[in-house]
CSV table of C-alpha atoms in Angstrom, one decimal:
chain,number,residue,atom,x,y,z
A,1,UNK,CA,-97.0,254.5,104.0
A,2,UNK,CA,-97.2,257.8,105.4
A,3,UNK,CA,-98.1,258.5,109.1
A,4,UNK,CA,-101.8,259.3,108.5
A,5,UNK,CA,-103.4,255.0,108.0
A,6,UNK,CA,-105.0,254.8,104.5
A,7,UNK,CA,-108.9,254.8,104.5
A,8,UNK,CA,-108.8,257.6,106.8
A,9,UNK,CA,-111.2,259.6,107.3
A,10,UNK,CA,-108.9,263.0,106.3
A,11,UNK,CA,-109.2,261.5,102.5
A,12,UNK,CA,-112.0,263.5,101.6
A,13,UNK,CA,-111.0,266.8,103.1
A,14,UNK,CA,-107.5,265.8,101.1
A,15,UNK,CA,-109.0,265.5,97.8
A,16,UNK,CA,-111.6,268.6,98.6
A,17,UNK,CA,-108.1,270.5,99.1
A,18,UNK,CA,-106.7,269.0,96.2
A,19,UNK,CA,-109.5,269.9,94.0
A,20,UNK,CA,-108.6,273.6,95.6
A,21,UNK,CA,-105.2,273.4,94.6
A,22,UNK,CA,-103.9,273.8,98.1
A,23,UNK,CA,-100.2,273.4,98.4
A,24,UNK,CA,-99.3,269.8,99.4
A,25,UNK,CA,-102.6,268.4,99.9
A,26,UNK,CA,-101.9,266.2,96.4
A,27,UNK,CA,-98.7,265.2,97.8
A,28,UNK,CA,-99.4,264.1,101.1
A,29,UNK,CA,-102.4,262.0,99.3
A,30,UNK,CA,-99.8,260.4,96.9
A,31,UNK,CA,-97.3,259.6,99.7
A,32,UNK,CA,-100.1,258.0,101.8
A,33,UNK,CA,-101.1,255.8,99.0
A,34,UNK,CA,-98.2,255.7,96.8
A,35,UNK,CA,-96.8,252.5,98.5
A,36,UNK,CA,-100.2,250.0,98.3
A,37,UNK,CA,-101.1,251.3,94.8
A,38,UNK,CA,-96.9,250.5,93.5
A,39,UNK,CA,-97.9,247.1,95.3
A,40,UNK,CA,-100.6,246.5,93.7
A,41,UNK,CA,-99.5,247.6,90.1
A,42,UNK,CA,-96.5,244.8,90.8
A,43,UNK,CA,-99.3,242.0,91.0
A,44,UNK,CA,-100.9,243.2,87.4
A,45,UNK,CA,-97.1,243.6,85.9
A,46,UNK,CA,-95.9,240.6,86.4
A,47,UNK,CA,-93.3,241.9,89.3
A,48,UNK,CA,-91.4,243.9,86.8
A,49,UNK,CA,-90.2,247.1,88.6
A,50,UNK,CA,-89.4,249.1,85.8
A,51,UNK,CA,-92.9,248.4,84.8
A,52,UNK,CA,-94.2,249.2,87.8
A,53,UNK,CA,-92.4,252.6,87.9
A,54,UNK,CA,-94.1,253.5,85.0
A,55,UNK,CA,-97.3,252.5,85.4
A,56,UNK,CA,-97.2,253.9,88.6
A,57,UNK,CA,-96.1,257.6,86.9
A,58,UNK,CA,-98.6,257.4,84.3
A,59,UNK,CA,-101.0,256.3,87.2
A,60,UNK,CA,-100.6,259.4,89.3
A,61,UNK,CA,-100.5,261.6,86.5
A,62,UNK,CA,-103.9,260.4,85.2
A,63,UNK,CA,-104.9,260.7,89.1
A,64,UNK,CA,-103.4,264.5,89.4
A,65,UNK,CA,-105.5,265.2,86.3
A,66,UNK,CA,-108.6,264.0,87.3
A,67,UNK,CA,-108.7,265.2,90.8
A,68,UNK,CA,-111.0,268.2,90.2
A,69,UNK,CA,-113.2,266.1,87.9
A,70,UNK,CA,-113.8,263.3,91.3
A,71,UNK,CA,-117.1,263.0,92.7
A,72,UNK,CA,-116.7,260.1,95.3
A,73,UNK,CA,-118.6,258.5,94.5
A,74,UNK,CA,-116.0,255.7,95.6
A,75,UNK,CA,-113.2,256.1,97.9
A,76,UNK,CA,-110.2,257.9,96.7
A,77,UNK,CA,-108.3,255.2,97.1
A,78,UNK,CA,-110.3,252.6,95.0
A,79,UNK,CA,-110.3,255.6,92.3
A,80,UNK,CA,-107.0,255.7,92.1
A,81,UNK,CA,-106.5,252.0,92.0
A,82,UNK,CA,-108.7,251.6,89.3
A,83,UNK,CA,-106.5,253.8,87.2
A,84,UNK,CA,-103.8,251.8,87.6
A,85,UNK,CA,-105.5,248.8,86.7
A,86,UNK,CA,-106.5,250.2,83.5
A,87,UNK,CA,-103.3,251.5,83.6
A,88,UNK,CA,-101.3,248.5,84.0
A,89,UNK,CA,-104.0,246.4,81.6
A,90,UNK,CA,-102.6,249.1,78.7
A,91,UNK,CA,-99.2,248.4,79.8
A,92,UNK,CA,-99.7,244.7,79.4
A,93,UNK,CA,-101.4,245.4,76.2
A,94,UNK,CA,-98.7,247.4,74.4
A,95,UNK,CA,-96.1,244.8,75.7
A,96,UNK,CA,-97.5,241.9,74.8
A,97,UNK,CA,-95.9,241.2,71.9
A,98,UNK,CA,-92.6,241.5,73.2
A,99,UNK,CA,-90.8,238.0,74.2
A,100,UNK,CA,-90.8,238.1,77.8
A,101,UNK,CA,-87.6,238.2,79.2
A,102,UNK,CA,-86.3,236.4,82.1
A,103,UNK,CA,-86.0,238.9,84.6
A,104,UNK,CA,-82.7,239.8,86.1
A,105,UNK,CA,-81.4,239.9,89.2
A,106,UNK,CA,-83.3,242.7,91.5
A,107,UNK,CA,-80.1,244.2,93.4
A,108,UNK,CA,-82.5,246.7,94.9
A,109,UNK,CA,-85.3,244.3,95.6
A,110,UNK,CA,-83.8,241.2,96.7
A,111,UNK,CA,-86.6,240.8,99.1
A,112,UNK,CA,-89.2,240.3,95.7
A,113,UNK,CA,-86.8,237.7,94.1
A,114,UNK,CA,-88.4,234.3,95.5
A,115,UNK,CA,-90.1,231.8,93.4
A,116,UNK,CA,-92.7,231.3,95.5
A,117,UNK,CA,-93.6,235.2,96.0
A,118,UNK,CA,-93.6,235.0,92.4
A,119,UNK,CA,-96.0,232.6,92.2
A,120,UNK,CA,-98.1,234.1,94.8
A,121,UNK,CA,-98.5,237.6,93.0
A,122,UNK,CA,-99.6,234.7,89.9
A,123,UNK,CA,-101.9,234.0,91.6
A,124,UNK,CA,-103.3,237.2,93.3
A,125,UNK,CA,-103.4,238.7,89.4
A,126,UNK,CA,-105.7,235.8,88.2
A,127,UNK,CA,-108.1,237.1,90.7
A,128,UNK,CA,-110.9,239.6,89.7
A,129,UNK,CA,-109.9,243.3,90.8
A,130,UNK,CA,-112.2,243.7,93.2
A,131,UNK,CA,-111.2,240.8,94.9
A,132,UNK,CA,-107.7,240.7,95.1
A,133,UNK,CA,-107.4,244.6,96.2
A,134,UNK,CA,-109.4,244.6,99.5
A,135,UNK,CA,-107.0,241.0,100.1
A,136,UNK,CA,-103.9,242.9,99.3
A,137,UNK,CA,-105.1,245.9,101.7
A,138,UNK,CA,-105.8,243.5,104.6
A,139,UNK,CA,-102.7,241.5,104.3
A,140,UNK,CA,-99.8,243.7,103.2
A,141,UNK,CA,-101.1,247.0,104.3
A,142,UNK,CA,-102.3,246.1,107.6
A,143,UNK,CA,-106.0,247.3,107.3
A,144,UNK,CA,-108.9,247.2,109.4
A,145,UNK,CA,-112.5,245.8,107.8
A,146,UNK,CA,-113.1,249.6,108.9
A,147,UNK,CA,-110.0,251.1,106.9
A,148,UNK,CA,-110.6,248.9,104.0
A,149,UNK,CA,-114.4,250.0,103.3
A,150,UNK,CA,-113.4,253.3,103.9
A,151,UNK,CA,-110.5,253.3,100.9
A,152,UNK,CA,-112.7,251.7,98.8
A,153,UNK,CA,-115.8,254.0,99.6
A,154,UNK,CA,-117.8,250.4,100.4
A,155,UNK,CA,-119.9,249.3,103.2
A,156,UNK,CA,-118.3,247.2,105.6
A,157,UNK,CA,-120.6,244.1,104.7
A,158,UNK,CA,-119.5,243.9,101.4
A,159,UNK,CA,-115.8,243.9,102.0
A,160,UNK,CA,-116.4,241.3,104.3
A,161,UNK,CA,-118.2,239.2,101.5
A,162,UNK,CA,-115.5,240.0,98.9
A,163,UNK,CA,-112.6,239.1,101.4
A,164,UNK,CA,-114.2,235.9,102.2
A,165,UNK,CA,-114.7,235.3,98.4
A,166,UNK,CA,-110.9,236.6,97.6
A,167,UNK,CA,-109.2,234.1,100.0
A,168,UNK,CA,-111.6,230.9,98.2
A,169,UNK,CA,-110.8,232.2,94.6
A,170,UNK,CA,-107.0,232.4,95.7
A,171,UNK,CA,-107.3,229.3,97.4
A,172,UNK,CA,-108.4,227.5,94.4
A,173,UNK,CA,-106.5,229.6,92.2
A,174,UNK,CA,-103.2,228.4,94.2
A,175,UNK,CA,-104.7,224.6,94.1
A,176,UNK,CA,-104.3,224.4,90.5
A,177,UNK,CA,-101.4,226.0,90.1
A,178,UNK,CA,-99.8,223.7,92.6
A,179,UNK,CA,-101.2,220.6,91.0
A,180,UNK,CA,-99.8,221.7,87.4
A,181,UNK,CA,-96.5,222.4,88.9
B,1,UNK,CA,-108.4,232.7,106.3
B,2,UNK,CA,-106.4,229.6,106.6
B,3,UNK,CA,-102.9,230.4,108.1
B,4,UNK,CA,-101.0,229.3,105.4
B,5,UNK,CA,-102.4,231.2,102.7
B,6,UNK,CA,-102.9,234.0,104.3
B,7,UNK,CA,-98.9,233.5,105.7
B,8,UNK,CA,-98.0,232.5,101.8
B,9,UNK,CA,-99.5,236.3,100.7
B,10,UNK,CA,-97.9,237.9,102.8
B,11,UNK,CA,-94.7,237.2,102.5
B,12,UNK,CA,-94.9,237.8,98.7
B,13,UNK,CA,-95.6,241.7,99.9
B,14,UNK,CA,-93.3,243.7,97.3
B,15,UNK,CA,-90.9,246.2,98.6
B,16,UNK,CA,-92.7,250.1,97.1
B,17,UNK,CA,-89.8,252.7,96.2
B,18,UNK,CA,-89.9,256.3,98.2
B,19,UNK,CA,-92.5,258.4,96.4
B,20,UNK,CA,-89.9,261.1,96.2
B,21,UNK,CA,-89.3,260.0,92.8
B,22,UNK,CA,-92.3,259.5,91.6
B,23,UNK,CA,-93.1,263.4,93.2
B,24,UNK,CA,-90.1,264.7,91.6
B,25,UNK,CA,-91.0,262.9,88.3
B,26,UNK,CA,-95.0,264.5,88.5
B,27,UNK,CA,-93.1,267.8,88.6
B,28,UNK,CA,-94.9,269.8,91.6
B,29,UNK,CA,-95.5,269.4,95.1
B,30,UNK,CA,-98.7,270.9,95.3
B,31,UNK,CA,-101.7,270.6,92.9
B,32,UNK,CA,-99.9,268.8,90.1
B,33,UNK,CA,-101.9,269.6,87.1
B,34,UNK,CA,-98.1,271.6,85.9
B,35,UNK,CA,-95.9,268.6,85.1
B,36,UNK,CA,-92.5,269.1,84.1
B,37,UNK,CA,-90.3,266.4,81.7
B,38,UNK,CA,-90.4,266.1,78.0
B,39,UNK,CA,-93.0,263.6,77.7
B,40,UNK,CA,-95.3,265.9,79.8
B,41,UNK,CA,-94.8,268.7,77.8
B,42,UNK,CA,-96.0,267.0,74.7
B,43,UNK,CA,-98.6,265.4,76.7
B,44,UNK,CA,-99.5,269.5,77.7
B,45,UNK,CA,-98.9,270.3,74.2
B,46,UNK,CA,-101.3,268.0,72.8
B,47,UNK,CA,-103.8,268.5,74.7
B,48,UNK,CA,-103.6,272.2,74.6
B,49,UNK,CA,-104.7,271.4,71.1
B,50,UNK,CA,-107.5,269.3,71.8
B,51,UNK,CA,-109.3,271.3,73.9
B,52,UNK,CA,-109.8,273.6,70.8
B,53,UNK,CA,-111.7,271.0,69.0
B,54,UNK,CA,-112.7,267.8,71.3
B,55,UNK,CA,-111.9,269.5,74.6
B,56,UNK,CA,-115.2,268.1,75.9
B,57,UNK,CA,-114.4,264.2,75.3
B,58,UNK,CA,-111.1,264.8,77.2
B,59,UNK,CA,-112.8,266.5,80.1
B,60,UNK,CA,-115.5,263.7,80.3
B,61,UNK,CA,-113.3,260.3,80.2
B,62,UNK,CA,-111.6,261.8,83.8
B,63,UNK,CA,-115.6,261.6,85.0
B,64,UNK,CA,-115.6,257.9,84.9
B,65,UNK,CA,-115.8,257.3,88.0
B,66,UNK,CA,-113.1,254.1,89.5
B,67,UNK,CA,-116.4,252.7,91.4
B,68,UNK,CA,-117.6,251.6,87.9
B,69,UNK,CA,-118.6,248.6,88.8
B,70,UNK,CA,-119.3,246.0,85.4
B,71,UNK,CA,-116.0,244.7,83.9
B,72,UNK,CA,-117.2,245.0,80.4
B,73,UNK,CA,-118.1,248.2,80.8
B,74,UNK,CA,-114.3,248.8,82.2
B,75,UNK,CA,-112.8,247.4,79.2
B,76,UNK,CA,-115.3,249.2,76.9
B,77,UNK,CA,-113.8,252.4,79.2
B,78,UNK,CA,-110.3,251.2,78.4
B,79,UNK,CA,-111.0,251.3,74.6
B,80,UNK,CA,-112.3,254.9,74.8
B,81,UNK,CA,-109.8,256.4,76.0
B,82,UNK,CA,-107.5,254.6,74.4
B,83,UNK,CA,-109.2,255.7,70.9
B,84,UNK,CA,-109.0,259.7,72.6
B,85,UNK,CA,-105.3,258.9,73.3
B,86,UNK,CA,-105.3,258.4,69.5
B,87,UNK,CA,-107.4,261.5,68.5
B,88,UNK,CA,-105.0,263.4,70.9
B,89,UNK,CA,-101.9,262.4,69.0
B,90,UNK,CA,-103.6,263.5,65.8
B,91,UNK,CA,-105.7,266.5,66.8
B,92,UNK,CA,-105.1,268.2,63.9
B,93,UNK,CA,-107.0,266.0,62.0
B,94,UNK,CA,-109.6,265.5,64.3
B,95,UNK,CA,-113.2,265.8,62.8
B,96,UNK,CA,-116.5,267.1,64.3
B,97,UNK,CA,-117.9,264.1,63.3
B,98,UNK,CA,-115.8,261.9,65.1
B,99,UNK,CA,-115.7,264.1,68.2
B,100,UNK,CA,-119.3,264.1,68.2
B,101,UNK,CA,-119.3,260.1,68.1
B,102,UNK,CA,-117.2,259.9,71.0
B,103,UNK,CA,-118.9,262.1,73.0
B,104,UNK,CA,-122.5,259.9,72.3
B,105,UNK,CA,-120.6,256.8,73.3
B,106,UNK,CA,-119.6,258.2,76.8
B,107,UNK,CA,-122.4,259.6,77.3
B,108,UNK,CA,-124.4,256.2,76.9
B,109,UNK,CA,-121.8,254.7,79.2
B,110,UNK,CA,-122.2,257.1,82.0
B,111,UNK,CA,-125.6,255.8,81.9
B,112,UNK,CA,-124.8,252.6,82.6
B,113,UNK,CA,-122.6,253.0,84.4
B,114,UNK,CA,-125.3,255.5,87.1
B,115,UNK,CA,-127.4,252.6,86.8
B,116,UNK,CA,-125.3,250.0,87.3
B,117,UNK,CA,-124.0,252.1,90.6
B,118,UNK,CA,-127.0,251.9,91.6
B,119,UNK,CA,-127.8,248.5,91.5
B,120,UNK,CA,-124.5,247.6,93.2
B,121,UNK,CA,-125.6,250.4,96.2
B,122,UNK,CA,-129.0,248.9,96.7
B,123,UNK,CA,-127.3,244.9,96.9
B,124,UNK,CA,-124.5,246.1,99.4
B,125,UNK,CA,-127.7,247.5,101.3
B,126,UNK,CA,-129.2,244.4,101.3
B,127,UNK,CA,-126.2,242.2,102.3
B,128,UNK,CA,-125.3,245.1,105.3
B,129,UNK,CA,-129.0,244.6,106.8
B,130,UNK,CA,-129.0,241.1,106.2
B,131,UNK,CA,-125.7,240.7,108.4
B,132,UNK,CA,-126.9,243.1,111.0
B,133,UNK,CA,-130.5,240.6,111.1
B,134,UNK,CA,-127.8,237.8,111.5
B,135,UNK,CA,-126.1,239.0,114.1
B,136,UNK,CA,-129.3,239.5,116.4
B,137,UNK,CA,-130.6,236.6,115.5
B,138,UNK,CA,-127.4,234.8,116.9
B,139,UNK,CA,-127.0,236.6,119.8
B,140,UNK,CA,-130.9,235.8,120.8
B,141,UNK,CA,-130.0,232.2,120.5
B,142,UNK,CA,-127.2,232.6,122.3
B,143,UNK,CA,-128.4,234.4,125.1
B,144,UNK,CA,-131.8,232.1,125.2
B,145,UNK,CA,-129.1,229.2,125.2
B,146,UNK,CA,-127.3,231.1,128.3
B,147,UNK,CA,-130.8,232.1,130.2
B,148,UNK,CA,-131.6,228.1,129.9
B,149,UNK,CA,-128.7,226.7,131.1
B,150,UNK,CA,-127.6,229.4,133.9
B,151,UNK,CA,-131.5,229.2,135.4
B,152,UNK,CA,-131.5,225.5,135.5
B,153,UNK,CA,-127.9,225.5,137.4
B,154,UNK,CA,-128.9,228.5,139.6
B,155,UNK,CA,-132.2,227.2,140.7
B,156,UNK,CA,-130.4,223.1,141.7
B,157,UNK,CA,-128.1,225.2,143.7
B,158,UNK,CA,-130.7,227.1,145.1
B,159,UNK,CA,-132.4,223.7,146.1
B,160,UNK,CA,-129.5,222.1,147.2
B,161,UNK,CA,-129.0,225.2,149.7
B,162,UNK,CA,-132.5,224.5,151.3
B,163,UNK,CA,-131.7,221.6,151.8
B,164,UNK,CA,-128.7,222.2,153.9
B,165,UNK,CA,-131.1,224.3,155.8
B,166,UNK,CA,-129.8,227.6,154.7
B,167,UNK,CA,-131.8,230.4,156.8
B,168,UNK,CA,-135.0,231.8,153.9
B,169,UNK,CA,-133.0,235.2,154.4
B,170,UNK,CA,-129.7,234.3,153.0
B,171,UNK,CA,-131.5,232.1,150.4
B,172,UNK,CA,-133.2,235.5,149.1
B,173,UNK,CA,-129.9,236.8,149.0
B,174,UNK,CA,-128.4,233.8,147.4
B,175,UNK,CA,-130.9,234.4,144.4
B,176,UNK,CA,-130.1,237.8,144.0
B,177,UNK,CA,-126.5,237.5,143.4
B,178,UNK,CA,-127.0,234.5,141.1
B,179,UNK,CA,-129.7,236.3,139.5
B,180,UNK,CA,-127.6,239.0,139.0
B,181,UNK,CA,-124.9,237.5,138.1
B,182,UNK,CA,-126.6,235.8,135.3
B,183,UNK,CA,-128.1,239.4,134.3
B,184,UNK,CA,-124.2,240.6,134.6
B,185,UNK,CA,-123.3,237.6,132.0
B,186,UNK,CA,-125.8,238.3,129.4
B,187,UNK,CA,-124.6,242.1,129.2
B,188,UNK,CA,-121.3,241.2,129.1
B,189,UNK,CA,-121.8,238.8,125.8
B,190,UNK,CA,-124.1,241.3,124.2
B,191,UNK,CA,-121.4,244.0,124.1
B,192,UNK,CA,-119.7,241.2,122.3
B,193,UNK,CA,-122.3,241.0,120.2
B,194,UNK,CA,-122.8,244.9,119.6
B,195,UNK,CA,-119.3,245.2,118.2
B,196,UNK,CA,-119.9,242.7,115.2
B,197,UNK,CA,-117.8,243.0,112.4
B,198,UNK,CA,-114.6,244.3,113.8
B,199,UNK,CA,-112.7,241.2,114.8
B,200,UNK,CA,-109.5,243.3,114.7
B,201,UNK,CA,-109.7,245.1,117.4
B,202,UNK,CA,-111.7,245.1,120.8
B,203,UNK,CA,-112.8,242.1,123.7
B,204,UNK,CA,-109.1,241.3,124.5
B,205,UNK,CA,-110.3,241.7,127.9
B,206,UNK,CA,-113.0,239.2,127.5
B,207,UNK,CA,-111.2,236.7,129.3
B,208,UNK,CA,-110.5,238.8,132.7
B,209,UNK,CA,-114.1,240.4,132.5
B,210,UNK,CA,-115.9,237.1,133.1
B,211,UNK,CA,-113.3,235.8,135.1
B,212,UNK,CA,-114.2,239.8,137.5
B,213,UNK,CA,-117.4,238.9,137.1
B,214,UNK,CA,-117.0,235.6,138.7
B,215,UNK,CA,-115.0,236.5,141.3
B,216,UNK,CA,-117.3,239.2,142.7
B,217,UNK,CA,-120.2,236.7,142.5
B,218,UNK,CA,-118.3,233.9,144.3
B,219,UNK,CA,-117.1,236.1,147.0
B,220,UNK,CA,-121.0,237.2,147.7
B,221,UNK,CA,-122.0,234.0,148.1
B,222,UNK,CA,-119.2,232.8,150.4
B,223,UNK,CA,-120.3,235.7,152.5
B,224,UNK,CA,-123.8,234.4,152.6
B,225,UNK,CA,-123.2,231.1,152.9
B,226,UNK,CA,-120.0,230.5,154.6
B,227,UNK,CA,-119.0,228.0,151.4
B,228,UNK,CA,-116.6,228.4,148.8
B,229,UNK,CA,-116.5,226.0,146.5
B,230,UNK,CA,-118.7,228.0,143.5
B,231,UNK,CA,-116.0,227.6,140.9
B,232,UNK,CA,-118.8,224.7,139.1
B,233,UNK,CA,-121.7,227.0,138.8
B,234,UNK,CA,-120.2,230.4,138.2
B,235,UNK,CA,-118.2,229.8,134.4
B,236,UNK,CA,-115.3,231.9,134.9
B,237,UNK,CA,-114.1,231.8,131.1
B,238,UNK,CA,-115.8,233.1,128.0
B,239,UNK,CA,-116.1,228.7,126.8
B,240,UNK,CA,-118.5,228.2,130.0
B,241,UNK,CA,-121.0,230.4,128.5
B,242,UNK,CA,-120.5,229.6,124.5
B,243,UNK,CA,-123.6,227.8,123.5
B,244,UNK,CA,-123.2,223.9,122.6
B,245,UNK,CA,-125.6,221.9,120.8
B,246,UNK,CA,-127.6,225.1,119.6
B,247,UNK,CA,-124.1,225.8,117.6
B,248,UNK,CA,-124.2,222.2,116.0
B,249,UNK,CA,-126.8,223.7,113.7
B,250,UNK,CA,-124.7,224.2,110.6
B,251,UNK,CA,-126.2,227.9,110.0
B,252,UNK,CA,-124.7,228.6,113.2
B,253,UNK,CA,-121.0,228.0,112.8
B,254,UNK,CA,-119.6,231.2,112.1
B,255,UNK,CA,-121.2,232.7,115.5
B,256,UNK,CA,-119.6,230.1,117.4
B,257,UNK,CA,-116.2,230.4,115.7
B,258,UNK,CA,-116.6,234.2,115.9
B,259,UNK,CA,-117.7,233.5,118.9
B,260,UNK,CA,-115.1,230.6,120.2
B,261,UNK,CA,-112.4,233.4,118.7
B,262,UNK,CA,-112.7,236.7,119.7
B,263,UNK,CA,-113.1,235.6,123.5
B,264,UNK,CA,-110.3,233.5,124.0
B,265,UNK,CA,-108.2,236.3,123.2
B,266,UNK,CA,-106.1,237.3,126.0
């Protein structure tokens, strides 16, 4: 994650630069969200890297493209993480008649290998998008309520109601799969 | 959240690659509607085309705004621009007709969608003012809780002080410090109060205020009345002033938790 926290409040004049084509303003949005989006498009792929790589390319393309057509109406942030929902929904669409493979050792991501992370990013998929994203912002990225409502251009009430809904749908969610295991 | 789960997710946080990649990949480091790579080429190439013939369906899928907020409507999203994908690869042999269809079909969206937006605004409304109603409502039970309790102490000590023939001078000034004390308590939990929602941050202090506050009080009323043993009337934690019974009330539990944890930070 870049210096700047996400859900800053330097997003909008970002994206009003980016929509001006000013040099780097596009670039210093991607590297300040490229990190929790890749996270989050690891959850909807299953953990598969390559996957993620290009979902996450495709993603930012789609992003780069529509950034002059963006009315924030939501937060950049929850824009862009949209896209790669849909983006990693097509993914999962074109591949899903392909026999999945047992995935191979991750010499570059040994840290994403264990069986229960696995199961944990299970879990976190079968939840509703808007759910499991301001979850995944609290707990891996460190945000405030503040910084979360600001990303996704929502009031801080709301987030509060959809955290406290993500961590009982999770909760159940993890129930079950613990009693079918 | 309980500590386990919340412990389980994050440990299961995936390691993200550099974005330099992903930069290099997207071809510019500025505005990055150039891209450079075969596939974007084709991608340029084909779209170059379109915007001859169906350019306005390709500029109005981007216009979909993420904040969309029904699911259907998403997937119904998903299927549109899949379907442009398609007329993209085969531009050529697009037809008005079907150009024309797409654009009626996005356009209805986009209705939806506004409305829908707006719908979801005015219910976020409602559940921000509703918390915000909460909140005061809790904090005037708490501090009618705190006014109760803190009068009835201050006013048996008070007694007990006339009755060990305290001069009526040094009793008047005996009520004002505990008076003001009590003035200085109610303050102190209402900033508490007036920070709500951010449980992050803020009120690790908590702890040493009340504990200032009742050291300044105590040392008044040693001056005045030559005692020192306050320490049972004047609370010097945030727990002496967190309201008991009034919190049994199930509709209540969250203030006192809130409560219980945000001052016993240290």
């Amino acid at each position: 994650m870049a210096a700047e926290p996400p859900g800053s409040t330097r997003d909008d004049s970002l994206v009003d630069d980016a929509r001006g084509g000013l040099p780097g303003s596009f670039e210093t949005l991607v590297r300040r969200y490229h990190a929790a989006v890749y996270r989050q498009i690891m959850v909807w792929v299953n953990g598969d890297h390559a996957a993620a790589d290009d979902v996450a390319q495709e993603t930012w393309w789609r992003v780069a493209r529509g950034v002059k057509r963006f009315e924030g109406r939501s937060g950049f942030y929850a824009w862009a993480c949209r896209i790669a929902h849909n983006e990693s929904k097509r993914w999962l669409g074109r591949n899903a008649r392909k026999p999945r493979l047992v995935p191979k050792p991750d010499e570059e991501h040994p840290g994403d290998q264990s069986a229960t992370g696995e199961a944990v990013r299970l879990a976190l998929s079968k939840l509703p998008e808007k759910f499991a994203t301001p979850l995944m912002l609290e707990l891996w990225e460190d945000m405030s309520l503040k910084e979360i409502a600001h990303a996704l251009g929502l009031p801080e009430g709301t987030v509060k109601s959809r955290l406290f809904r993500a961590r009982e749908k999770f909760r159940e969610v993890w129930d079950e799969m613990e009693s079918e295991s | 959240m309980n500590d386990r789960i919340a412990e389980l997710i994050r440990n299961a946080k995936p390691q993200a690659p550099s974005p330099d990649a992903l930069l290099a990949a997207l071809g510019s480091r500025d505005m990055p509607a150039a891209t450079s790579g075969g596939v974007w080429l084709l991608r340029a190439a084909a779209l170059f085309t379109l915007a001859a013939g169906i350019g306005a369906a390709a500029a109005l899928l981007p216009r979909m705004n993420a904040d969309t907020p029904a699911a259907s409507d998403l997937e119904r999203v998903g299927g549109l621009a899949a379907r442009i994908e398609s007329l993209e690869s085969q531009a050529g042999s697009v037809t008005p007709e079907q150009v024309a269809e797409q654009e009626a079909r996005i356009a209805a969206l986009e209705t939806q969608v506004q409305a829908r937006t707006a719908i979801e605004q005015a219910v976020a409304e409602y559940f921000v003012k509703r918390d915000a109603a909460e909140r005061e409502l809790w904090q005037e039970r708490h501090l009618e809780h705190v006014r109760r309790h803190y009068a009835r102490d201050m006013e048996g000590t008070l007694a007990e002080l006339k009755a060990q023939d305290l001069p009526e001078a040094k009793l008047v000034r005996a009520r004002e410090i505990l008076e003001q004390h009590g003035k200085d308590i109610e303050a102190l939990i209402k900033q508490s109060y007036a920070q709500g929602g951010e449980h992050r941050r803020g009120h690790r202090d908590m702890r040493q205020q009340f504990a200032s506050l009742a050291r300044g009080a105590q040392d008044s009323l040693a001056r005045v009345t030559g005692e020192n043993n306050w320490g049972s009337l004047l609370g010097e934690s945030p727990e002496d002033w967190a309201p008991t019974s009034e919190f049994e009330d199930l509709s209540d539990f969250d203030s006192m938790m809130n409560w219980m944890r945000r001052s016993s930070r240290s």
